[in-house]
PDB file of C-alpha atoms in Angstrom:
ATOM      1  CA  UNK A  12      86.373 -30.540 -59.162  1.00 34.00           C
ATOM      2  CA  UNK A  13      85.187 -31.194 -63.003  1.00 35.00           C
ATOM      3  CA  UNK A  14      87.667 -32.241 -65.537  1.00 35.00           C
ATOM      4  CA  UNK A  15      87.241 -31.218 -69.366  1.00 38.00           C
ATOM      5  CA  UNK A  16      88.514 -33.671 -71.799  1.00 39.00           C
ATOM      6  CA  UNK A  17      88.955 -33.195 -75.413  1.00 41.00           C
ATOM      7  CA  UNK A  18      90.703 -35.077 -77.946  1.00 40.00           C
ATOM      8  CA  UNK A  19      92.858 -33.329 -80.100  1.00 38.00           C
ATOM      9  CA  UNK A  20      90.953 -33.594 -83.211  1.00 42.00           C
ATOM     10  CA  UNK A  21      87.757 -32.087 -81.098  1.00 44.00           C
ATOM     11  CA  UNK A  22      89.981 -29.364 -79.842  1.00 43.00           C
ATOM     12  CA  UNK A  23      90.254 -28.119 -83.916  1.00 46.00           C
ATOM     13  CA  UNK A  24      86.557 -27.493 -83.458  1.00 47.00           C
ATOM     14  CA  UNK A  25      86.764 -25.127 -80.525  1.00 47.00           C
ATOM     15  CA  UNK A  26      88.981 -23.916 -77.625  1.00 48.00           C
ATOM     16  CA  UNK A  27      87.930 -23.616 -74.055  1.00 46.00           C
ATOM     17  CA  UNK A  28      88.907 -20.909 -71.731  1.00 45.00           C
ATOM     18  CA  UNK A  29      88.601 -22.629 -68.421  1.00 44.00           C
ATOM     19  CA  UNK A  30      89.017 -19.249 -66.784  1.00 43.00           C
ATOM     20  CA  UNK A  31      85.866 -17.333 -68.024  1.00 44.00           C
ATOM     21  CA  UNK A  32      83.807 -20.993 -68.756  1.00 49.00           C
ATOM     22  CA  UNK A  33      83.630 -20.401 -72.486  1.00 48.00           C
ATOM     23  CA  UNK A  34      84.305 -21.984 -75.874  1.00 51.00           C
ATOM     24  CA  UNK A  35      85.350 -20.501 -79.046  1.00 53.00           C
ATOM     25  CA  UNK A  36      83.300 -22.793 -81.658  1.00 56.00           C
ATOM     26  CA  UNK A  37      84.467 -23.442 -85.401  1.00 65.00           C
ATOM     27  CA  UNK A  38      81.844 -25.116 -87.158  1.00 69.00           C
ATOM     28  CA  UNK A  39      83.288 -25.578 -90.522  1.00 71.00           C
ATOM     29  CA  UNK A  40      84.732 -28.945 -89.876  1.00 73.00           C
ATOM     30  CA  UNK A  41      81.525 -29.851 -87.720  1.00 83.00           C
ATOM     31  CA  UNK A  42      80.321 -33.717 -88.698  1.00 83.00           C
ATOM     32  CA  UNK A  43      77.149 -34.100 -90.210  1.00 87.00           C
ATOM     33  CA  UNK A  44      74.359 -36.589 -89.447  1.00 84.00           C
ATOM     34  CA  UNK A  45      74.109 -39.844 -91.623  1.00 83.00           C
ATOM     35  CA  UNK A  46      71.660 -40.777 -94.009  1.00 83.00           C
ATOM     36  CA  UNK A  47      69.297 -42.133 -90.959  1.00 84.00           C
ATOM     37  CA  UNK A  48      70.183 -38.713 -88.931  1.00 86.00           C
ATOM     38  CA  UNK A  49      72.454 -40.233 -86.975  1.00 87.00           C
ATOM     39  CA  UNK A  50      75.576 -40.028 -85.555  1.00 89.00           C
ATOM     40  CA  UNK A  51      77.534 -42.022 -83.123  1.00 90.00           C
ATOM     41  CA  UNK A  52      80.520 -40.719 -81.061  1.00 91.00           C
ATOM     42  CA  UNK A  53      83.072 -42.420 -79.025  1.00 89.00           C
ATOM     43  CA  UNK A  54      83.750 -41.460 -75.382  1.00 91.00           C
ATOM     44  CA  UNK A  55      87.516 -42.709 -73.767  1.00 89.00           C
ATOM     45  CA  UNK A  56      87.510 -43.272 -70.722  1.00 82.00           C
ATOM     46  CA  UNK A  57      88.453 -46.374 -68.470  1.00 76.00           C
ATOM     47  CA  UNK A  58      86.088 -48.282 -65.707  1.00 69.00           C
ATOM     48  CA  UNK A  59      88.839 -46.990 -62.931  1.00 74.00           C
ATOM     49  CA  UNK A  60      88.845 -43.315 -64.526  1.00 82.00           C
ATOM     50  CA  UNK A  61      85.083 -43.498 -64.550  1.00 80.00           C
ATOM     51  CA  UNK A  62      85.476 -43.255 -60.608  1.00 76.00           C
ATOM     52  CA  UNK A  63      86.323 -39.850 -60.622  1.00 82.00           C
ATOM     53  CA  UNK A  64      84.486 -36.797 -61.836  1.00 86.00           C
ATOM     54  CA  UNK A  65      84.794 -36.068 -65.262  1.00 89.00           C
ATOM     55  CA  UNK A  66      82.792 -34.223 -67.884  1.00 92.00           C
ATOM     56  CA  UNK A  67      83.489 -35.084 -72.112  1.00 92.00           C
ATOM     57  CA  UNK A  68      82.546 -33.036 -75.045  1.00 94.00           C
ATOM     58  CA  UNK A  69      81.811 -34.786 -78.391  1.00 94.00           C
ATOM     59  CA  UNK A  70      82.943 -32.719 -81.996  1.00 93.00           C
ATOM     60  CA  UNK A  71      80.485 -30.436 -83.158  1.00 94.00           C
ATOM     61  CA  UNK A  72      78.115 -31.783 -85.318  1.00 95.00           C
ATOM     62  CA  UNK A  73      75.286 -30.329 -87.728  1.00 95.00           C
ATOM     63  CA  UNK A  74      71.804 -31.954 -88.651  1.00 94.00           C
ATOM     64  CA  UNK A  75      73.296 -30.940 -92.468  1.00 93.00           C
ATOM     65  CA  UNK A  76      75.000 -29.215 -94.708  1.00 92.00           C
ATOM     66  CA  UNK A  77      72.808 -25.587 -93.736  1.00 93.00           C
ATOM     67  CA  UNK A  78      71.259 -27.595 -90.504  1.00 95.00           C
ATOM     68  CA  UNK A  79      71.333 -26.844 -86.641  1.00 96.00           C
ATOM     69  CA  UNK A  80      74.657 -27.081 -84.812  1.00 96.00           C
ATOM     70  CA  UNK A  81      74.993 -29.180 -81.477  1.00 96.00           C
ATOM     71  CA  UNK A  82      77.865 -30.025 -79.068  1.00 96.00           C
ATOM     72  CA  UNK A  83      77.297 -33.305 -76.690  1.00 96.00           C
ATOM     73  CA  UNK A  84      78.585 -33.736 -73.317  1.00 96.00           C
ATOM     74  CA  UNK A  85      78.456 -36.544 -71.098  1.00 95.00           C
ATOM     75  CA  UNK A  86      79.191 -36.390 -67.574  1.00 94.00           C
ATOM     76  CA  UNK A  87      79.081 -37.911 -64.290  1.00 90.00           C
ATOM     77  CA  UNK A  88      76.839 -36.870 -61.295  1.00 87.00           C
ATOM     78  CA  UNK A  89      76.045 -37.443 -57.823  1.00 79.00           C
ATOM     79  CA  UNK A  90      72.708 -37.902 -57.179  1.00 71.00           C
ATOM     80  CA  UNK A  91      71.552 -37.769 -53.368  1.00 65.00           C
ATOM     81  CA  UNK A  92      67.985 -38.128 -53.384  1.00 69.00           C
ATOM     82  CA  UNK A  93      69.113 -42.050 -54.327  1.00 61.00           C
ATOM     83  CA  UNK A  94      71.856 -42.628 -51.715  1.00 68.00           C
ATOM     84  CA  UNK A  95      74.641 -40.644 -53.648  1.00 77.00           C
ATOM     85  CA  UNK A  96      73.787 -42.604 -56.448  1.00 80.00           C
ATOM     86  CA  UNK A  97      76.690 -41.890 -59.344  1.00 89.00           C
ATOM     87  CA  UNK A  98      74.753 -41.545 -62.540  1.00 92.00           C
ATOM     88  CA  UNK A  99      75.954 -40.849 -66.573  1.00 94.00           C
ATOM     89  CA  UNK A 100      74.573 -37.551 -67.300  1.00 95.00           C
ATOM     90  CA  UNK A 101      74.491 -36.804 -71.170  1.00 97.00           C
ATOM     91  CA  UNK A 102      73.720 -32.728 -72.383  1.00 97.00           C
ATOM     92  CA  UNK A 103      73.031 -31.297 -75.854  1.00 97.00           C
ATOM     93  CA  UNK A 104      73.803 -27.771 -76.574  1.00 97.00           C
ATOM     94  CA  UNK A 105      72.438 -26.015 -79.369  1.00 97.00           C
ATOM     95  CA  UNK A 106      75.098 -23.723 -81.269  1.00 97.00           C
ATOM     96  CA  UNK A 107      74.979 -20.671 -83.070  1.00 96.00           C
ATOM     97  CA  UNK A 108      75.580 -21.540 -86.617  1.00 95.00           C
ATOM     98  CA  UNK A 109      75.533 -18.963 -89.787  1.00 94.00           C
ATOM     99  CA  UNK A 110      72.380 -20.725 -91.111  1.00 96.00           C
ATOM    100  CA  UNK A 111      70.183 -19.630 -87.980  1.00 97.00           C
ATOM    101  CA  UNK A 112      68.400 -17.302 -90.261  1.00 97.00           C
ATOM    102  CA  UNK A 113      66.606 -19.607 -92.171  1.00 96.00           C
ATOM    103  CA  UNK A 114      65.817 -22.632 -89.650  1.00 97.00           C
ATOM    104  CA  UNK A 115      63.180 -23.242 -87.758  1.00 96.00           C
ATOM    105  CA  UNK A 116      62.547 -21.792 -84.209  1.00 97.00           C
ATOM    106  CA  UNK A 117      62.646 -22.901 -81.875  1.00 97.00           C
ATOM    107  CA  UNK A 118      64.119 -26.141 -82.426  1.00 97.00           C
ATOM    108  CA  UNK A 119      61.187 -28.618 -82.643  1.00 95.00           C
ATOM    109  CA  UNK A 120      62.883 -32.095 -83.524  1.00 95.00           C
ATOM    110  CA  UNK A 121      62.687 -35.210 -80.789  1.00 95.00           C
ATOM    111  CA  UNK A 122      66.251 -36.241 -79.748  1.00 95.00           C
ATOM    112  CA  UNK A 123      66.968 -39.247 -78.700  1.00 95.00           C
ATOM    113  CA  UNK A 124      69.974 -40.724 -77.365  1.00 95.00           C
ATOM    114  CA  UNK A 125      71.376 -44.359 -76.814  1.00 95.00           C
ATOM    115  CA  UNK A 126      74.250 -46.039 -74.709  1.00 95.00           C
ATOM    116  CA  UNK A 127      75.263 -48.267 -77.523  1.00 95.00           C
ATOM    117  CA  UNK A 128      75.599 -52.209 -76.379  1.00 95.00           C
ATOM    118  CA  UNK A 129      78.878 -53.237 -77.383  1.00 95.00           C
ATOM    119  CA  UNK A 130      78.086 -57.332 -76.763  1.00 94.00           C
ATOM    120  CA  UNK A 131      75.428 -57.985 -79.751  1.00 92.00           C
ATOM    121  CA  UNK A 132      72.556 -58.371 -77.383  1.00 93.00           C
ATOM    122  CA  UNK A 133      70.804 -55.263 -78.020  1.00 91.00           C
ATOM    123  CA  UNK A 134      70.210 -53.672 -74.515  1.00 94.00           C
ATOM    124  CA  UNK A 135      71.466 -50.410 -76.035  1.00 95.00           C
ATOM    125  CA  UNK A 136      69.760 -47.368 -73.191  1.00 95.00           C
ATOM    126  CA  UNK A 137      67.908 -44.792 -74.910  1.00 94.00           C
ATOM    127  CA  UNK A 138      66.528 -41.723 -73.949  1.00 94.00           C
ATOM    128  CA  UNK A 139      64.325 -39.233 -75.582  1.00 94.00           C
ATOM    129  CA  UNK A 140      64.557 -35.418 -75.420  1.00 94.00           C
ATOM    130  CA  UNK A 141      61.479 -33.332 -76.510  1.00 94.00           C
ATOM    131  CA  UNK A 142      61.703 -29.914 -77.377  1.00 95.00           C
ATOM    132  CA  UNK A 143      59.962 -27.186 -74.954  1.00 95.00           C
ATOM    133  CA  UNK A 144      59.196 -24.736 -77.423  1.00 95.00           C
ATOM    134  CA  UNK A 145      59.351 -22.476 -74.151  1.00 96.00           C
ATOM    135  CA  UNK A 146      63.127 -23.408 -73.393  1.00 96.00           C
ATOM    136  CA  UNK A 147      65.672 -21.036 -74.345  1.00 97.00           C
ATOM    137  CA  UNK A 148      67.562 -24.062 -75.032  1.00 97.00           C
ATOM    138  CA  UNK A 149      65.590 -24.816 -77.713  1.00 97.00           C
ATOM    139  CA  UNK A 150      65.087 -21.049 -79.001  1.00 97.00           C
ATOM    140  CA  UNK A 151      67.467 -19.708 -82.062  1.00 97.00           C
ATOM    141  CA  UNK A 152      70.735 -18.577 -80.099  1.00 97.00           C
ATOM    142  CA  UNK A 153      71.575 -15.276 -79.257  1.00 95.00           C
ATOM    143  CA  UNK A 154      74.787 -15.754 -78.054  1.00 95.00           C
ATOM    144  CA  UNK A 155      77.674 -18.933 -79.154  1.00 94.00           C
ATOM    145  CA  UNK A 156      76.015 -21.388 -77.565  1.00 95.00           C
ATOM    146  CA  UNK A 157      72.316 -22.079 -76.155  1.00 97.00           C
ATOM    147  CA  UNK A 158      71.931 -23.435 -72.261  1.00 97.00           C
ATOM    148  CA  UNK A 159      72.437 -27.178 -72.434  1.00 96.00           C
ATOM    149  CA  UNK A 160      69.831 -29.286 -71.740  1.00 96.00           C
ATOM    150  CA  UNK A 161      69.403 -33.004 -70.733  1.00 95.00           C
ATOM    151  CA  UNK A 162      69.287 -36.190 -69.074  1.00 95.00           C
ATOM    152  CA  UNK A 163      71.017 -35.419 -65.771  1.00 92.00           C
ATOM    153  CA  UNK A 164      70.174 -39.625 -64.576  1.00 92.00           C
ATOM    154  CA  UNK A 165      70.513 -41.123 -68.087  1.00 95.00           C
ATOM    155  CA  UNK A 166      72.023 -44.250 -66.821  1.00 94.00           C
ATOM    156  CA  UNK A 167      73.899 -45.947 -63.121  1.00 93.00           C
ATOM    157  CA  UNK A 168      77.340 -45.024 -63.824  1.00 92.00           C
ATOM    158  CA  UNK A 169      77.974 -48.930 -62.409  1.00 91.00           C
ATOM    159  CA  UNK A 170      76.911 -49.639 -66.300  1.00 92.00           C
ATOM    160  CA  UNK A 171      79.836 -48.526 -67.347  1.00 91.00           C
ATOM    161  CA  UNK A 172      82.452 -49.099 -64.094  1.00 88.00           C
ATOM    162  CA  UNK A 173      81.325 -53.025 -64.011  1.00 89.00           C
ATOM    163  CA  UNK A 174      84.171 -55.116 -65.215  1.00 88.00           C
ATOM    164  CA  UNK A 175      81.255 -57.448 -66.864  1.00 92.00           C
ATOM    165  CA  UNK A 176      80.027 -54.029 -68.885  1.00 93.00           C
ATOM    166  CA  UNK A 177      78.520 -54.248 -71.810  1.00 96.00           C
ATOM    167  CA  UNK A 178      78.324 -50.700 -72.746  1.00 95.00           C
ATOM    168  CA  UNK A 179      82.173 -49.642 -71.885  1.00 93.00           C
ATOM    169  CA  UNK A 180      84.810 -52.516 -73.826  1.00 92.00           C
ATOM    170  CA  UNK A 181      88.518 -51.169 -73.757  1.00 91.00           C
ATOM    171  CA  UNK A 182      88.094 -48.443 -72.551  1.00 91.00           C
ATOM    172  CA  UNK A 183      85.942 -46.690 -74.891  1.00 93.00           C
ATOM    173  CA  UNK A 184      81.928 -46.632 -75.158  1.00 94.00           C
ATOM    174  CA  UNK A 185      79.615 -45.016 -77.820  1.00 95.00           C
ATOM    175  CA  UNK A 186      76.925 -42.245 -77.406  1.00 95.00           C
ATOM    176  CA  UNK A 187      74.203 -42.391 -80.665  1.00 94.00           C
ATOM    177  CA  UNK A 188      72.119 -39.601 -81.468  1.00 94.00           C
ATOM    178  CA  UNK A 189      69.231 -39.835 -83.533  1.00 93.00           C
ATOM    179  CA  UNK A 190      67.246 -36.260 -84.516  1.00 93.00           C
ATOM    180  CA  UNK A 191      63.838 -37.615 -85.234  1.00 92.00           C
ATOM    181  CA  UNK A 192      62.973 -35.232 -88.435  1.00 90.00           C
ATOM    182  CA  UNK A 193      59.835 -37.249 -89.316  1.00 87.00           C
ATOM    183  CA  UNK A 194      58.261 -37.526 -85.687  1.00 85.00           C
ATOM    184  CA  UNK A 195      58.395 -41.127 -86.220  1.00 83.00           C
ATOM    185  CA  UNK A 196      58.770 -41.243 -82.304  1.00 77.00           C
ATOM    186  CA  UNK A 197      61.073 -44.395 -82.567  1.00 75.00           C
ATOM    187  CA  UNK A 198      65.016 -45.070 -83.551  1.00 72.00           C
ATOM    188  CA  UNK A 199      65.743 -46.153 -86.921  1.00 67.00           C
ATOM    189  CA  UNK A 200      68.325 -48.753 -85.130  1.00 67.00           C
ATOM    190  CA  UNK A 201      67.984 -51.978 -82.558  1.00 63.00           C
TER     191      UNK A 201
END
């Protein structure tokens, strides 16, 4: 059984009907990407709740003002082509937004997205998510939301559960994304 979490500033952003498996989505407080088209969120969650099954949503956030909505959830999975292997699973859904009209489609930016390093040595975990231009994840949405897409093996889940972790520090750890606008095909961050 999946648990969905939301703090209750994200819950101001949208509502979830656990019955029917939808959200309602407000994107007029959505966060924007920084000047370096980033943004970092912050995931609670403690090494013994870890344990369990659980699935997260970030807040909405926008790659601008008039830019591309997304949503971010991290889970954790079972994988049993590894020995039942517990993994961190991190998703990206692209959300219908009322500037769809005049974007780009599909969506053709590299994502990538990092397990921030919370002890100063720099062994932040990145992954990369291209586009498909064939994915109707990536295509302009028809409905709220797009199908998520991601990294269903983004990390051992025993980075984060390890009482020497240096990705999960009182109980919280970060997620970064970066939207690669000028195919630079590298973070703008160590």
């Amino acid at each position: 059984k999946e648990s969905i979490s939301v703090s209750q500033s994200d819950s101001e952003q949208y509502q979830i009907n656990p019955s029917q498996g939808s959200m309602v989505f407000d994107l007029n407080n959505a966060m924007l990407l920084d000047s370096n088209c980033t943004t970092t969120f912050h995931f609670n969650k403690s090494s013994g709740e870890l344990g369990s099954p659980f699935s997260l949503y970030s807040p909405i956030f926008k790659t601008s003002k008039y830019g591309y909505p997304f949503i971010l959830r991290v889970c954790s999975t079972i994988e049993t082509s590894y020995g039942s292997q517990p993994y961190l699973s991190v998703y990206i859904t692209l959300l219908r937004g009322e500037f769809d009209p005049i974007l780009y489609y599909p969506f053709p930016y590299n994502i990538f997205i990092t397990l921030c390093d919370q002890s100063g040595q720099r062994k932040h975990i990145t992954s990369m998510l291209k586009p498909d231009p064939n994915s109707s994840s990536f295509a302009r949405p028809t409905s709220e939301r797009n199908p998520e897409i991601g990294i269903p093996n983004f990390c051992p889940l025993n980075h984060l559960t390890d009482s020497q972790s240096i990705y999960l520090k009182d109980g919280v750890f970060f997620l970064r994304v970066f939207i690669d606008f000028m195919d630079a095909n590298q973070i703008p961050f160590t």
